[in-house]
Coordinates of N, CA and C in Angstrom, one line a residue:
M1 N 84.8 108.8 108.5 CA 85.2 109.5 109.7 C 86.3 109.2 110.5
L2 N 86.0 108.2 111.2 CA 86.7 107.4 112.6 C 88.4 107.3 111.9
R3 N 88.7 106.7 110.2 CA 89.5 106.7 110.0 C 90.8 108.6 110.4
A4 N 89.9 109.5 109.7 CA 90.4 110.8 110.3 C 90.3 111.3 111.4
A5 N 89.7 110.6 112.1 CA 90.1 111.1 114.1 C 91.9 110.3 114.0
L6 N 91.4 109.0 114.2 CA 92.0 107.8 114.3 C 93.5 108.7 113.8
S7 N 93.8 108.9 112.9 CA 94.5 109.7 111.9 C 95.0 111.6 112.6
S8 N 94.1 111.7 112.9 CA 94.8 113.4 113.7 C 95.2 113.1 114.6
Q9 N 94.7 111.9 115.5 CA 95.2 111.7 117.1 C 96.5 110.6 116.7
I10 N 96.9 109.9 115.8 CA 98.1 109.6 115.8 C 98.9 110.7 115.2
A11 N 98.3 111.4 114.3 CA 99.4 112.7 114.2 C 99.8 113.3 115.5
A12 N 98.8 114.0 116.3 CA 99.2 114.5 117.3 C 100.1 115.2 118.6
T13 N 99.0 112.6 118.4 CA 100.5 111.8 119.4 C 101.9 112.4 119.0
A14 N 102.2 112.0 117.4 CA 103.6 112.3 117.4 C 104.1 113.1 117.5
S15 N 103.6 114.4 117.3 CA 104.1 115.8 117.7 C 104.0 115.8 118.4
R16 N 104.1 115.7 119.9 CA 103.3 115.4 121.0 C 105.4 115.1 121.8
H17 N 105.2 113.7 120.9 CA 107.1 113.0 121.3 C 107.5 113.5 120.6
G18 N 107.6 114.1 119.5 CA 108.5 114.5 118.4 C 109.2 113.4 117.2
V19 N 107.8 112.6 116.8 CA 108.2 111.3 116.1 C 107.7 111.4 114.4
A20 N 108.3 111.0 113.8 CA 107.9 111.6 112.8 C 106.4 111.2 111.9
R21 N 105.5 111.5 111.6 CA 103.9 111.2 111.5 C 104.3 109.9 111.1
N22 N 105.3 109.1 109.0 CA 104.8 107.8 108.8 C 105.1 106.9 109.8
L23 N 105.8 107.5 110.8 CA 106.1 106.2 112.0 C 105.5 105.9 113.8
A24 N 104.4 107.1 113.0 CA 103.5 107.2 114.2 C 102.2 106.3 114.0
T25 N 101.6 105.4 115.9 CA 101.4 104.5 116.0 C 100.1 104.6 117.8
I26 N 99.4 103.8 117.3 CA 98.7 104.2 118.1 C 98.2 102.9 119.1
T27 N 98.1 102.6 119.7 CA 98.2 101.5 120.9 C 96.6 101.2 121.7
K28 N 95.7 100.8 121.6 CA 95.1 100.3 122.6 C 94.6 99.3 123.0
F29 N 94.0 99.0 123.9 CA 93.8 97.5 125.1 C 92.7 97.6 125.1
T30 N 92.3 96.1 126.0 CA 91.1 95.1 125.6 C 90.9 95.0 127.6
P31 N 90.3 95.3 127.9 CA 89.4 94.9 129.5 C 90.6 93.8 129.4
S32 N 90.4 92.7 129.2 CA 91.0 91.1 129.3 C 92.9 91.2 128.7
H33 N 93.3 92.6 128.5 CA 95.0 93.4 128.9 C 95.6 92.8 127.5
E34 N 94.9 92.8 126.6 CA 95.3 92.7 124.8 C 95.8 93.9 124.2
Y35 N 97.0 93.8 123.5 CA 96.8 95.3 123.2 C 96.8 95.4 121.4
I36 N 96.7 96.4 120.7 CA 96.7 96.5 119.5 C 97.3 97.7 119.2
S37 N 98.6 97.8 118.9 CA 99.2 98.7 117.8 C 98.3 98.8 116.4
I38 N 97.9 99.7 116.1 CA 97.7 100.4 114.5 C 98.5 101.7 114.2
D39 N 99.1 100.8 112.6 CA 99.9 101.7 112.2 C 99.3 102.9 111.1
D40 N 99.5 104.0 111.1 CA 98.6 105.4 111.1 C 98.9 105.5 109.0
Q41 N 99.3 104.6 108.6 CA 99.8 104.3 107.2 C 98.9 103.1 106.5
T42 N 99.6 102.0 107.3 CA 98.7 100.7 106.5 C 97.5 100.4 107.5
L43 N 97.4 100.8 108.3 CA 96.1 100.5 109.3 C 96.2 98.9 108.8
E44 N 97.2 98.2 109.4 CA 97.4 97.1 109.4 C 97.8 97.4 111.4
G45 N 97.3 96.4 112.3 CA 98.0 95.6 114.3 C 98.7 94.8 113.8
T46 N 99.6 95.2 115.4 CA 99.9 94.5 115.9 C 99.0 93.8 117.5
V47 N 99.1 92.9 117.6 CA 98.7 92.2 118.6 C 99.5 91.5 119.6
G48 N 98.9 92.0 121.0 CA 100.2 90.6 121.6 C 99.2 91.2 123.4
I49 N 99.6 90.6 123.9 CA 99.2 90.8 125.7 C 100.3 92.5 126.5
S50 N 99.3 92.5 127.0 CA 99.9 93.8 127.7 C 100.6 93.0 129.0
D51 N 102.1 94.8 129.0 CA 103.0 94.0 129.8 C 102.4 93.8 131.4
Y52 N 101.2 94.1 131.6 CA 100.5 93.9 133.0 C 100.1 92.4 132.4
A53 N 99.6 91.9 132.1 CA 99.2 90.7 131.7 C 100.4 90.0 131.7
Q54 N 101.7 90.5 131.3 CA 102.9 89.3 131.1 C 102.8 89.6 132.5
T55 N 102.9 90.0 133.4 CA 103.8 90.4 134.6 C 103.0 89.2 135.9
K56 N 101.5 89.4 135.5 CA 100.4 88.6 136.2 C 100.9 87.6 136.0
L57 N 101.0 87.0 134.9 CA 101.1 85.7 134.4 C 102.5 84.6 134.9
G58 N 103.7 85.3 135.0 CA 105.0 85.3 135.1 C 105.7 84.5 133.6
D59 N 107.2 84.2 134.5 CA 107.4 83.1 133.0 C 107.2 83.0 132.2
V60 N 106.7 83.1 130.8 CA 106.2 82.2 129.7 C 106.7 81.5 129.1
V61 N 105.9 79.7 129.0 CA 107.0 79.3 128.5 C 106.5 78.4 127.3
F62 N 105.2 78.7 126.5 CA 104.8 78.4 125.3 C 104.0 79.4 124.9
V63 N 103.6 79.8 123.6 CA 102.6 80.7 123.2 C 102.0 79.7 121.9
E64 N 100.8 79.4 121.7 CA 100.1 78.9 121.1 C 99.7 79.8 119.8
L65 N 99.7 80.2 118.6 CA 99.4 81.6 117.9 C 98.7 80.7 116.2
P66 N 97.7 82.0 115.8 CA 97.2 81.5 114.3 C 97.9 81.2 112.9
E67 N 97.9 80.5 111.9 CA 98.6 81.3 110.8 C 98.4 82.1 109.9
A68 N 98.7 82.7 109.0 CA 98.9 83.8 108.4 C 97.3 83.0 107.7
G69 N 96.4 84.3 107.6 CA 95.4 84.1 106.5 C 93.9 83.8 107.5
D70 N 94.2 83.3 109.1 CA 92.7 82.8 109.6 C 92.6 84.1 109.9
T71 N 91.2 83.9 109.7 CA 90.1 85.2 110.3 C 89.5 85.3 111.3
F72 N 89.1 86.3 112.5 CA 89.0 86.6 114.3 C 87.6 87.8 114.1
S73 N 86.5 86.8 114.9 CA 85.4 88.1 115.4 C 86.3 89.2 116.8
Q74 N 86.0 90.4 117.4 CA 86.2 90.8 118.5 C 86.2 89.9 119.1
S75 N 86.6 89.7 120.2 CA 86.8 88.8 121.6 C 86.8 88.0 121.3
E76 N 87.1 87.0 120.2 CA 87.1 85.5 120.1 C 88.8 84.8 119.9
V77 N 88.7 84.1 120.8 CA 90.0 83.6 121.3 C 91.0 83.8 119.9
F78 N 92.5 83.4 119.8 CA 92.6 83.1 118.1 C 94.8 82.4 119.0
G79 N 94.5 82.4 120.4 CA 95.6 82.2 120.4 C 95.8 81.3 122.5
S80 N 97.2 81.5 123.2 CA 96.9 80.6 123.9 C 98.6 81.1 124.5
V81 N 98.2 81.2 126.2 CA 99.8 82.1 126.6 C 100.2 81.3 127.8
E82 N 101.3 80.3 128.0 CA 101.4 79.2 129.3 C 102.4 79.9 129.9
S83 N 102.8 79.6 131.0 CA 103.2 80.2 132.4 C 103.8 79.1 133.1
V84 N 104.3 79.5 133.9 CA 104.5 79.0 135.0 C 103.5 78.9 136.0
K85 N 102.6 80.0 136.0 CA 101.8 79.7 137.3 C 100.7 79.3 136.0
A86 N 100.1 79.8 134.8 CA 99.0 79.4 134.1 C 98.6 79.2 132.7
A87 N 97.5 78.9 132.0 CA 97.9 79.7 130.7 C 96.2 80.3 131.1
S88 N 96.7 81.1 129.7 CA 95.6 81.7 129.2 C 95.1 82.2 127.6
D89 N 93.6 82.3 127.7 CA 93.2 81.8 126.1 C 93.7 83.3 126.0
V90 N 94.2 83.9 124.5 CA 94.0 85.2 124.2 C 93.1 86.0 122.9
Y91 N 93.0 87.1 123.2 CA 91.5 87.6 122.6 C 92.4 88.7 121.7
M92 N 91.2 88.1 120.2 CA 91.9 89.5 119.3 C 90.8 90.6 119.8
P93 N 91.6 91.6 119.5 CA 91.0 93.1 120.3 C 89.4 93.8 118.9
V94 N 89.9 93.1 117.4 CA 89.1 93.6 116.6 C 88.5 92.4 115.4
D95 N 87.9 92.3 115.1 CA 88.0 91.6 113.5 C 88.6 92.1 112.5
A96 N 89.3 90.5 112.4 CA 90.5 91.0 112.2 C 91.2 89.9 110.7
Q97 N 91.8 90.0 110.3 CA 92.7 88.7 109.3 C 94.0 88.8 110.0
V98 N 94.9 87.7 109.9 CA 96.3 87.3 110.4 C 97.4 87.5 109.7
L99 N 97.9 88.2 109.1 CA 98.8 88.4 108.5 C 99.9 87.8 108.5
E100 N 100.3 87.9 109.4 CA 101.2 86.9 110.4 C 101.9 86.4 111.5
S101 N 102.1 85.7 112.6 CA 102.4 84.6 113.5 C 103.3 85.6 114.1
N102 N 104.2 85.4 115.2 CA 105.5 85.9 115.6 C 106.4 84.4 115.3
A103 N 107.2 84.0 114.5 CA 107.3 83.4 115.0 C 109.0 82.5 116.0
E104 N 108.8 84.1 116.5 CA 110.3 83.7 117.4 C 109.4 83.5 118.5
L105 N 108.9 83.7 118.8 CA 108.0 82.9 120.1 C 108.1 81.5 120.1
E106 N 107.9 81.0 119.2 CA 108.1 79.2 119.6 C 109.6 79.5 120.3
A107 N 110.2 79.5 119.5 CA 111.7 78.9 119.9 C 112.3 79.9 121.2
D108 N 111.4 81.2 121.6 CA 111.5 82.2 122.6 C 110.8 82.8 123.3
P109 N 109.8 82.0 124.0 CA 108.4 82.5 124.3 C 108.9 83.3 125.9
Q110 N 110.2 83.5 126.2 CA 110.1 84.4 126.9 C 110.2 85.9 126.8
L111 N 110.4 86.1 125.0 CA 109.6 87.6 124.6 C 109.0 88.2 125.2
V112 N 107.7 87.8 125.0 CA 106.8 88.3 125.9 C 106.7 88.7 127.3
N113 N 108.0 88.2 127.9 CA 108.4 88.8 129.6 C 109.3 90.5 128.7
Q114 N 110.1 89.9 128.1 CA 111.4 90.8 127.7 C 110.7 91.6 127.0
A115 N 109.8 91.7 126.7 CA 109.3 92.8 125.7 C 108.2 92.9 125.1
A116 N 106.9 93.1 125.9 CA 105.7 92.5 125.7 C 104.9 93.8 124.5
L117 N 105.1 94.0 123.7 CA 104.5 95.2 123.4 C 105.7 95.9 122.1
T118 N 106.5 95.1 122.4 CA 107.7 95.3 121.1 C 108.4 93.8 120.4
K119 N 109.1 93.0 120.9 CA 109.4 92.5 120.4 C 108.5 90.9 120.8
G120 N 107.7 90.7 122.1 CA 107.0 89.8 122.1 C 105.6 89.5 122.1
W121 N 105.7 90.7 120.5 CA 104.2 90.7 119.6 C 103.6 89.1 119.4
F122 N 102.3 89.3 119.2 CA 102.1 87.7 118.5 C 101.2 88.1 117.4
V123 N 100.8 88.3 117.1 CA 100.6 88.5 115.4 C 99.7 90.2 114.9
K124 N 100.5 90.1 113.8 CA 100.0 90.9 112.4 C 98.5 90.9 111.8
V125 N 97.6 92.2 112.3 CA 96.6 92.0 111.6 C 96.5 93.3 110.5
K126 N 95.6 92.4 109.5 CA 94.9 93.5 109.0 C 93.0 93.5 109.5
I127 N 92.6 95.3 109.7 CA 91.9 95.2 110.7 C 90.5 95.8 110.1
A128 N 89.5 95.1 110.2 CA 88.6 94.8 108.8 C 87.9 95.8 109.2
S129 N 87.5 96.5 110.0 CA 86.8 97.8 110.7 C 87.4 99.1 111.5
L130 N 87.4 99.6 111.5 CA 88.1 100.4 113.2 C 87.0 101.7 113.2
D131 N 85.9 100.6 113.3 CA 84.7 101.5 113.8 C 85.1 100.7 115.6
Q132 N 85.8 99.0 115.4 CA 85.7 98.9 116.4 C 87.0 99.8 117.3
L133 N 87.4 100.1 116.9 CA 88.7 100.7 118.2 C 88.3 102.0 118.9
S134 N 87.3 102.7 118.6 CA 86.7 103.2 119.2 C 86.1 102.2 120.9
G135 N 85.9 101.1 121.4 CA 85.6 100.9 122.0 C 86.3 99.8 122.9
L136 N 87.7 100.8 122.2 CA 88.5 99.7 123.3 C 89.1 100.8 124.0
L137 N 90.2 100.6 125.1 CA 91.3 101.6 125.5 C 91.9 102.3 125.6
D138 N 91.7 104.0 126.1 CA 93.2 104.0 125.7 C 94.6 104.0 126.6

């Protein structure tokens, strides 16, 4: 039922913005400013920190990420991000298994500052349960 609701919400968003349905995603946020963008077709997600979070951190100088295959529970620390101002843990928005970490961040961590919601993503994940998405923020 949640999958159908999510799919309907993505389709409506895609329609409003003139985006092809098979390219539609929906993005949800945690109170601690992580995001997850969910692909409508695969139900896989892309996780990172919000633009607001990267602005508050300042210039990002290092990102620590998990390995593919690692599994995390919702709200569990899965990595960290360090900036010239501070270091911060990064929390998994939903129960998920890591499919891929963004290797580009190792060489260029400032991608997080330049494009937090696109090129600055942290991990791609397989979502364990869509039910947890309803507890996240739009």
